[in-house]
PDB file of C-alpha atoms in Angstrom:
ATOM      1  CA  ALA Y   1     -40.759  -0.708-118.442  1.00  0.00           C
ATOM      2  CA  PRO Y   2     -37.466   0.215-120.141  1.00  0.00           C
ATOM      3  CA  PRO Y   3     -35.329   2.911-118.451  1.00  0.00           C
ATOM      4  CA  VAL Y   4     -35.819   6.479-119.576  1.00  0.00           C
ATOM      5  CA  PRO Y   5     -32.938   7.374-121.939  1.00  0.00           C
ATOM      6  CA  GLU Y   6     -30.506  10.162-120.843  1.00  0.00           C
ATOM      7  CA  PRO Y   7     -30.679  13.367-122.776  1.00  0.00           C
ATOM      8  CA  ASP Y   8     -28.127  13.788-125.481  1.00  0.00           C
ATOM      9  CA  ALA Y   9     -25.252  16.098-124.351  1.00  0.00           C
ATOM     10  CA  SER Y  10     -24.788  17.394-127.869  1.00  0.00           C
ATOM     11  CA  LEU Y  11     -28.150  19.006-128.021  1.00  0.00           C
ATOM     12  CA  PRO Y  12     -28.185  22.843-127.834  1.00  0.00           C
ATOM     13  CA  GLU Y  13     -29.374  24.470-124.492  1.00  0.00           C
ATOM     14  CA  PRO Y  14     -32.508  26.656-124.636  1.00  0.00           C
ATOM     15  CA  ARG Y  15     -30.749  29.858-124.014  1.00  0.00           C
ATOM     16  CA  ALA Y  16     -33.277  32.046-125.636  1.00  0.00           C
ATOM     17  CA  MET Y  17     -36.239  30.646-123.536  1.00  0.00           C
ATOM     18  CA  GLN Y  18     -34.007  31.128-120.428  1.00  0.00           C
ATOM     19  CA  MET Y  19     -33.250  34.754-121.352  1.00  0.00           C
ATOM     20  CA  ALA Y  20     -37.134  35.404-122.155  1.00  0.00           C
ATOM     21  CA  ALA Y  21     -37.923  34.066-118.788  1.00  0.00           C
ATOM     22  CA  ARG Y  22     -35.439  36.209-117.055  1.00  0.00           C
ATOM     23  CA  ILE Y  23     -36.681  39.255-118.934  1.00  0.00           C
ATOM     24  CA  ALA Y  24     -40.289  38.263-118.054  1.00  0.00           C
ATOM     25  CA  ALA Y  25     -39.515  37.836-114.428  1.00  0.00           C
ATOM     26  CA  ARG Y  26     -37.972  41.333-113.915  1.00  0.00           C
ATOM     27  CA  LYS Y  27     -40.060  44.012-112.412  1.00  0.00           C
ATOM     28  CA  PRO Y  28     -41.274  46.428-115.060  1.00  0.00           C
ATOM     29  CA  SER Y  29     -39.997  49.893-114.952  1.00  0.00           C
ATOM     30  CA  ARG Y  30     -42.093  52.804-113.832  1.00  0.00           C
ATOM     31  CA  LEU Y  31     -42.144  54.204-117.241  1.00  0.00           C
ATOM     32  CA  GLY Y  32     -43.410  50.781-118.737  1.00  0.00           C
ATOM     33  CA  ARG Y  33     -46.152  50.689-116.116  1.00  0.00           C
ATOM     34  CA  TRP Y  34     -47.214  54.170-116.923  1.00  0.00           C
ATOM     35  CA  PHE Y  35     -47.314  53.329-120.646  1.00  0.00           C
ATOM     36  CA  TRP Y  36     -49.512  50.271-120.275  1.00  0.00           C
ATOM     37  CA  SER Y  37     -51.809  51.931-117.582  1.00  0.00           C
ATOM     38  CA  LEU Y  38     -52.344  54.986-119.755  1.00  0.00           C
ATOM     39  CA  GLY Y  39     -52.864  52.903-122.874  1.00  0.00           C
ATOM     40  CA  ALA Y  40     -55.473  50.664-121.242  1.00  0.00           C
ATOM     41  CA  SER Y  41     -57.182  53.974-119.776  1.00  0.00           C
ATOM     42  CA  LEU Y  42     -57.223  55.320-123.263  1.00  0.00           C
ATOM     43  CA  ILE Y  43     -58.801  52.369-124.778  1.00  0.00           C
ATOM     44  CA  GLY Y  44     -61.334  52.136-122.072  1.00  0.00           C
ATOM     45  CA  PHE Y  45     -62.159  55.811-122.452  1.00  0.00           C
ATOM     46  CA  MET Y  46     -62.586  55.496-126.181  1.00  0.00           C
ATOM     47  CA  ALA Y  47     -64.910  52.408-125.808  1.00  0.00           C
ATOM     48  CA  SER Y  48     -66.999  54.193-123.302  1.00  0.00           C
ATOM     49  CA  VAL Y  49     -67.390  57.275-125.445  1.00  0.00           C
ATOM     50  CA  ALA Y  50     -68.247  55.119-128.526  1.00  0.00           C
ATOM     51  CA  ALA Y  51     -70.970  53.223-126.352  1.00  0.00           C
ATOM     52  CA  TRP Y  52     -72.315  56.426-125.129  1.00  0.00           C
ATOM     53  CA  ASN Y  53     -72.572  57.852-128.571  1.00  0.00           C
ATOM     54  CA  PHE Y  54     -74.157  54.661-129.888  1.00  0.00           C
ATOM     55  CA  VAL Y  55     -76.877  54.734-127.097  1.00  0.00           C
ATOM     56  CA  THR Y  56     -77.565  58.543-127.311  1.00  0.00           C
ATOM     57  CA  GLY Y  57     -77.729  58.357-131.123  1.00  0.00           C
ATOM     58  CA  LEU Y  58     -80.108  55.409-130.864  1.00  0.00           C
ATOM     59  CA  ILE Y  59     -82.231  57.136-128.356  1.00  0.00           C
ATOM     60  CA  ASP Y  60     -82.574  60.096-130.716  1.00  0.00           C
ATOM     61  CA  ARG Y  61     -83.544  58.007-133.781  1.00  0.00           C
ATOM     62  CA  ASN Y  62     -85.692  55.454-132.014  1.00  0.00           C
ATOM     63  CA  PRO Y  63     -86.525  55.791-128.364  1.00  0.00           C
ATOM     64  CA  LEU Y  64     -87.710  52.307-127.809  1.00  0.00           C
ATOM     65  CA  LEU Y  65     -84.459  50.769-129.277  1.00  0.00           C
ATOM     66  CA  GLY Y  66     -82.550  53.461-127.217  1.00  0.00           C
ATOM     67  CA  LEU Y  67     -84.157  52.321-124.105  1.00  0.00           C
ATOM     68  CA  ILE Y  68     -83.402  48.795-124.820  1.00  0.00           C
ATOM     69  CA  ALA Y  69     -79.925  49.496-125.491  1.00  0.00           C
ATOM     70  CA  SER Y  70     -79.663  51.482-122.297  1.00  0.00           C
ATOM     71  CA  VAL Y  71     -81.090  48.600-120.131  1.00  0.00           C
ATOM     72  CA  LEU Y  72     -78.750  46.117-121.708  1.00  0.00           C
ATOM     73  CA  MET Y  73     -75.796  48.554-121.044  1.00  0.00           C
ATOM     74  CA  VAL Y  74     -76.821  48.919-117.370  1.00  0.00           C
ATOM     75  CA  ALA Y  75     -77.245  45.068-117.131  1.00  0.00           C
ATOM     76  CA  PHE Y  76     -73.733  44.527-118.724  1.00  0.00           C
ATOM     77  CA  LEU Y  77     -72.152  47.110-116.285  1.00  0.00           C
ATOM     78  CA  LEU Y  78     -73.912  45.684-113.248  1.00  0.00           C
ATOM     79  CA  THR Y  79     -72.786  42.224-114.330  1.00  0.00           C
ATOM     80  CA  PHE Y  80     -69.158  43.443-114.710  1.00  0.00           C
ATOM     81  CA  LEU Y  81     -69.309  45.050-111.323  1.00  0.00           C
ATOM     82  CA  MET Y  82     -70.445  41.824-109.675  1.00  0.00           C
ATOM     83  CA  ILE Y  83     -67.677  39.909-111.306  1.00  0.00           C
ATOM     84  CA  ALA Y  84     -65.153  42.425-110.256  1.00  0.00           C
ATOM     85  CA  LEU Y  85     -66.341  42.409-106.564  1.00  0.00           C
ATOM     86  CA  ARG Y  86     -66.215  38.563-106.648  1.00  0.00           C
ATOM     87  CA  GLU Y  87     -62.669  38.671-107.834  1.00  0.00           C
ATOM     88  CA  LEU Y  88     -61.749  41.301-105.074  1.00  0.00           C
ATOM     89  CA  ALA Y  89     -63.344  39.050-102.499  1.00  0.00           C
ATOM     90  CA  ALA Y  90     -61.252  36.155-103.814  1.00  0.00           C
ATOM     91  CA  PHE Y  91     -58.117  38.255-103.428  1.00  0.00           C
ATOM     92  CA  ALA Y  92     -59.105  39.138 -99.931  1.00  0.00           C
ATOM     93  CA  ARG Y  93     -59.465  35.412 -99.074  1.00  0.00           C
ATOM     94  CA  LEU Y  94     -56.049  34.652-100.692  1.00  0.00           C
ATOM     95  CA  LYS Y  95     -54.570  37.370 -98.602  1.00  0.00           C
ATOM     96  CA  ARG Y  96     -56.251  35.744 -95.477  1.00  0.00           C
ATOM     97  CA  VAL Y  97     -54.718  32.393 -96.373  1.00  0.00           C
ATOM     98  CA  ASP Y  98     -51.287  33.881 -96.903  1.00  0.00           C
ATOM     99  CA  THR Y  99     -51.345  35.693 -93.578  1.00  0.00           C
ATOM    100  CA  LEU Y 100     -52.528  32.351 -91.888  1.00  0.00           C
ATOM    101  CA  HIS Y 101     -49.875  30.472 -93.707  1.00  0.00           C
ATOM    102  CA  ALA Y 102     -47.103  32.866 -92.442  1.00  0.00           C
ATOM    103  CA  ALA Y 103     -48.641  32.704 -88.907  1.00  0.00           C
ATOM    104  CA  ALA Y 104     -48.449  28.871 -88.922  1.00  0.00           C
ATOM    105  CA  GLU Y 105     -44.814  28.934 -90.138  1.00  0.00           C
ATOM    106  CA  SER Y 106     -43.901  31.436 -87.410  1.00  0.00           C
ATOM    107  CA  ALA Y 107     -45.586  29.315 -84.786  1.00  0.00           C
ATOM    108  CA  ALA Y 108     -44.013  26.043 -85.957  1.00  0.00           C
ATOM    109  CA  ALA Y 109     -40.597  27.769 -86.004  1.00  0.00           C
ATOM    110  CA  SER Y 110     -40.958  29.262 -82.511  1.00  0.00           C
ATOM    111  CA  GLY Y 111     -42.502  26.171 -80.942  1.00  0.00           C
ATOM    112  CA  ASP Y 112     -45.025  28.457 -79.080  1.00  0.00           C
ATOM    113  CA  LEU Y 113     -48.095  26.484 -78.251  1.00  0.00           C
ATOM    114  CA  PRO Y 114     -50.523  29.407 -77.785  1.00  0.00           C
ATOM    115  CA  SER Y 115     -49.663  30.891 -81.046  1.00  0.00           C
ATOM    116  CA  ALA Y 116     -50.082  27.421 -82.649  1.00  0.00           C
ATOM    117  CA  GLN Y 117     -53.506  27.187 -81.068  1.00  0.00           C
ATOM    118  CA  ALA Y 118     -54.447  30.644 -82.289  1.00  0.00           C
ATOM    119  CA  VAL Y 119     -53.555  29.626 -85.864  1.00  0.00           C
ATOM    120  CA  LEU Y 120     -55.617  26.507 -85.486  1.00  0.00           C
ATOM    121  CA  LYS Y 121     -58.585  28.591 -84.253  1.00  0.00           C
ATOM    122  CA  LYS Y 122     -58.238  30.940 -87.162  1.00  0.00           C
ATOM    123  CA  LEU Y 123     -57.975  28.076 -89.614  1.00  0.00           C
ATOM    124  CA  ARG Y 124     -61.187  26.630 -88.262  1.00  0.00           C
ATOM    125  CA  GLN Y 125     -62.835  29.990 -88.633  1.00  0.00           C
ATOM    126  CA  LEU Y 126     -61.653  30.320 -92.270  1.00  0.00           C
ATOM    127  CA  TYR Y 127     -63.077  26.917 -93.339  1.00  0.00           C
ATOM    128  CA  ARG Y 128     -66.185  26.809 -91.018  1.00  0.00           C
ATOM    129  CA  GLY Y 129     -68.563  27.523 -93.965  1.00  0.00           C
ATOM    130  CA  ARG Y 130     -67.174  24.822 -96.142  1.00  0.00           C
ATOM    131  CA  GLU Y 131     -69.431  21.750 -95.983  1.00  0.00           C
ATOM    132  CA  ASP Y 132     -67.068  19.683 -98.101  1.00  0.00           C
ATOM    133  CA  LEU Y 133     -64.381  20.034 -95.388  1.00  0.00           C
ATOM    134  CA  ARG Y 134     -66.838  19.121 -92.606  1.00  0.00           C
ATOM    135  CA  SER Y 135     -65.270  15.687 -91.899  1.00  0.00           C
ATOM    136  CA  GLY Y 136     -61.838  17.075 -91.699  1.00  0.00           C
ATOM    137  CA  ARG Y 137     -62.900  19.867 -89.245  1.00  0.00           C
ATOM    138  CA  CYS Y 138     -64.834  17.233 -87.132  1.00  0.00           C
ATOM    139  CA  GLY Y 139     -61.788  14.877 -87.101  1.00  0.00           C
ATOM    140  CA  HIS Y 140     -59.495  17.847 -86.286  1.00  0.00           C
ATOM    141  CA  GLY Y 141     -61.822  18.858 -83.379  1.00  0.00           C
ATOM    142  CA  ALA Y 142     -61.824  15.323 -81.929  1.00  0.00           C
ATOM    143  CA  HIS Y 143     -57.849  15.161 -81.923  1.00  0.00           C
ATOM    144  CA  ARG Y 144     -57.240  18.739 -80.694  1.00  0.00           C
ATOM    145  CA  GLN Y 145     -57.313  17.760 -77.127  1.00  0.00           C
ATOM    146  CA  PHE Y 146     -54.319  15.444 -77.662  1.00  0.00           C
ATOM    147  CA  ALA Y 147     -52.156  18.276 -79.174  1.00  0.00           C
ATOM    148  CA  HIS Y 148     -49.900  19.421 -76.390  1.00  0.00           C
ATOM    149  CA  ASP Y 149     -46.759  20.237 -78.633  1.00  0.00           C
ATOM    150  CA  PRO Y 150     -46.919  22.722 -81.480  1.00  0.00           C
ATOM    151  CA  PRO Y 151     -45.566  20.176 -83.911  1.00  0.00           C
ATOM    152  CA  ASP Y 152     -48.615  17.847 -83.184  1.00  0.00           C
ATOM    153  CA  CYS Y 153     -50.997  20.882 -84.061  1.00  0.00           C
TER     154      CYS Y 153
END
């Protein structure tokens, strides 16, 4: 394959994108967070009031259609709640992985065998329900007796 050509030095630098990335990476101000939080709350409030008025108006006009709309609304809200709970559980798992990662780095840096073994125990507990990782867990268990130094863990 021919070598990759070197970029032309006369091309302009992407300063606008670099500046946009710097601005996006900054922590938003407290006033900006208040603005977006209140805006989202206001839109959510308006949508819920509109949905409430729609369902109550439908119940007044036609009770059967109002009942169907109420059931659909409750089903939608329950589905939304289940999705939100699943996402919160995912964030909790990510926090566990981050905590475990920090403990592993600390054990590796200190060279402490008991803390490294504790990290390994927590790692096995974290992944014990994952059938797709069974072969790795079994292989790790077979070699665990030979791990005498923390770098070997």
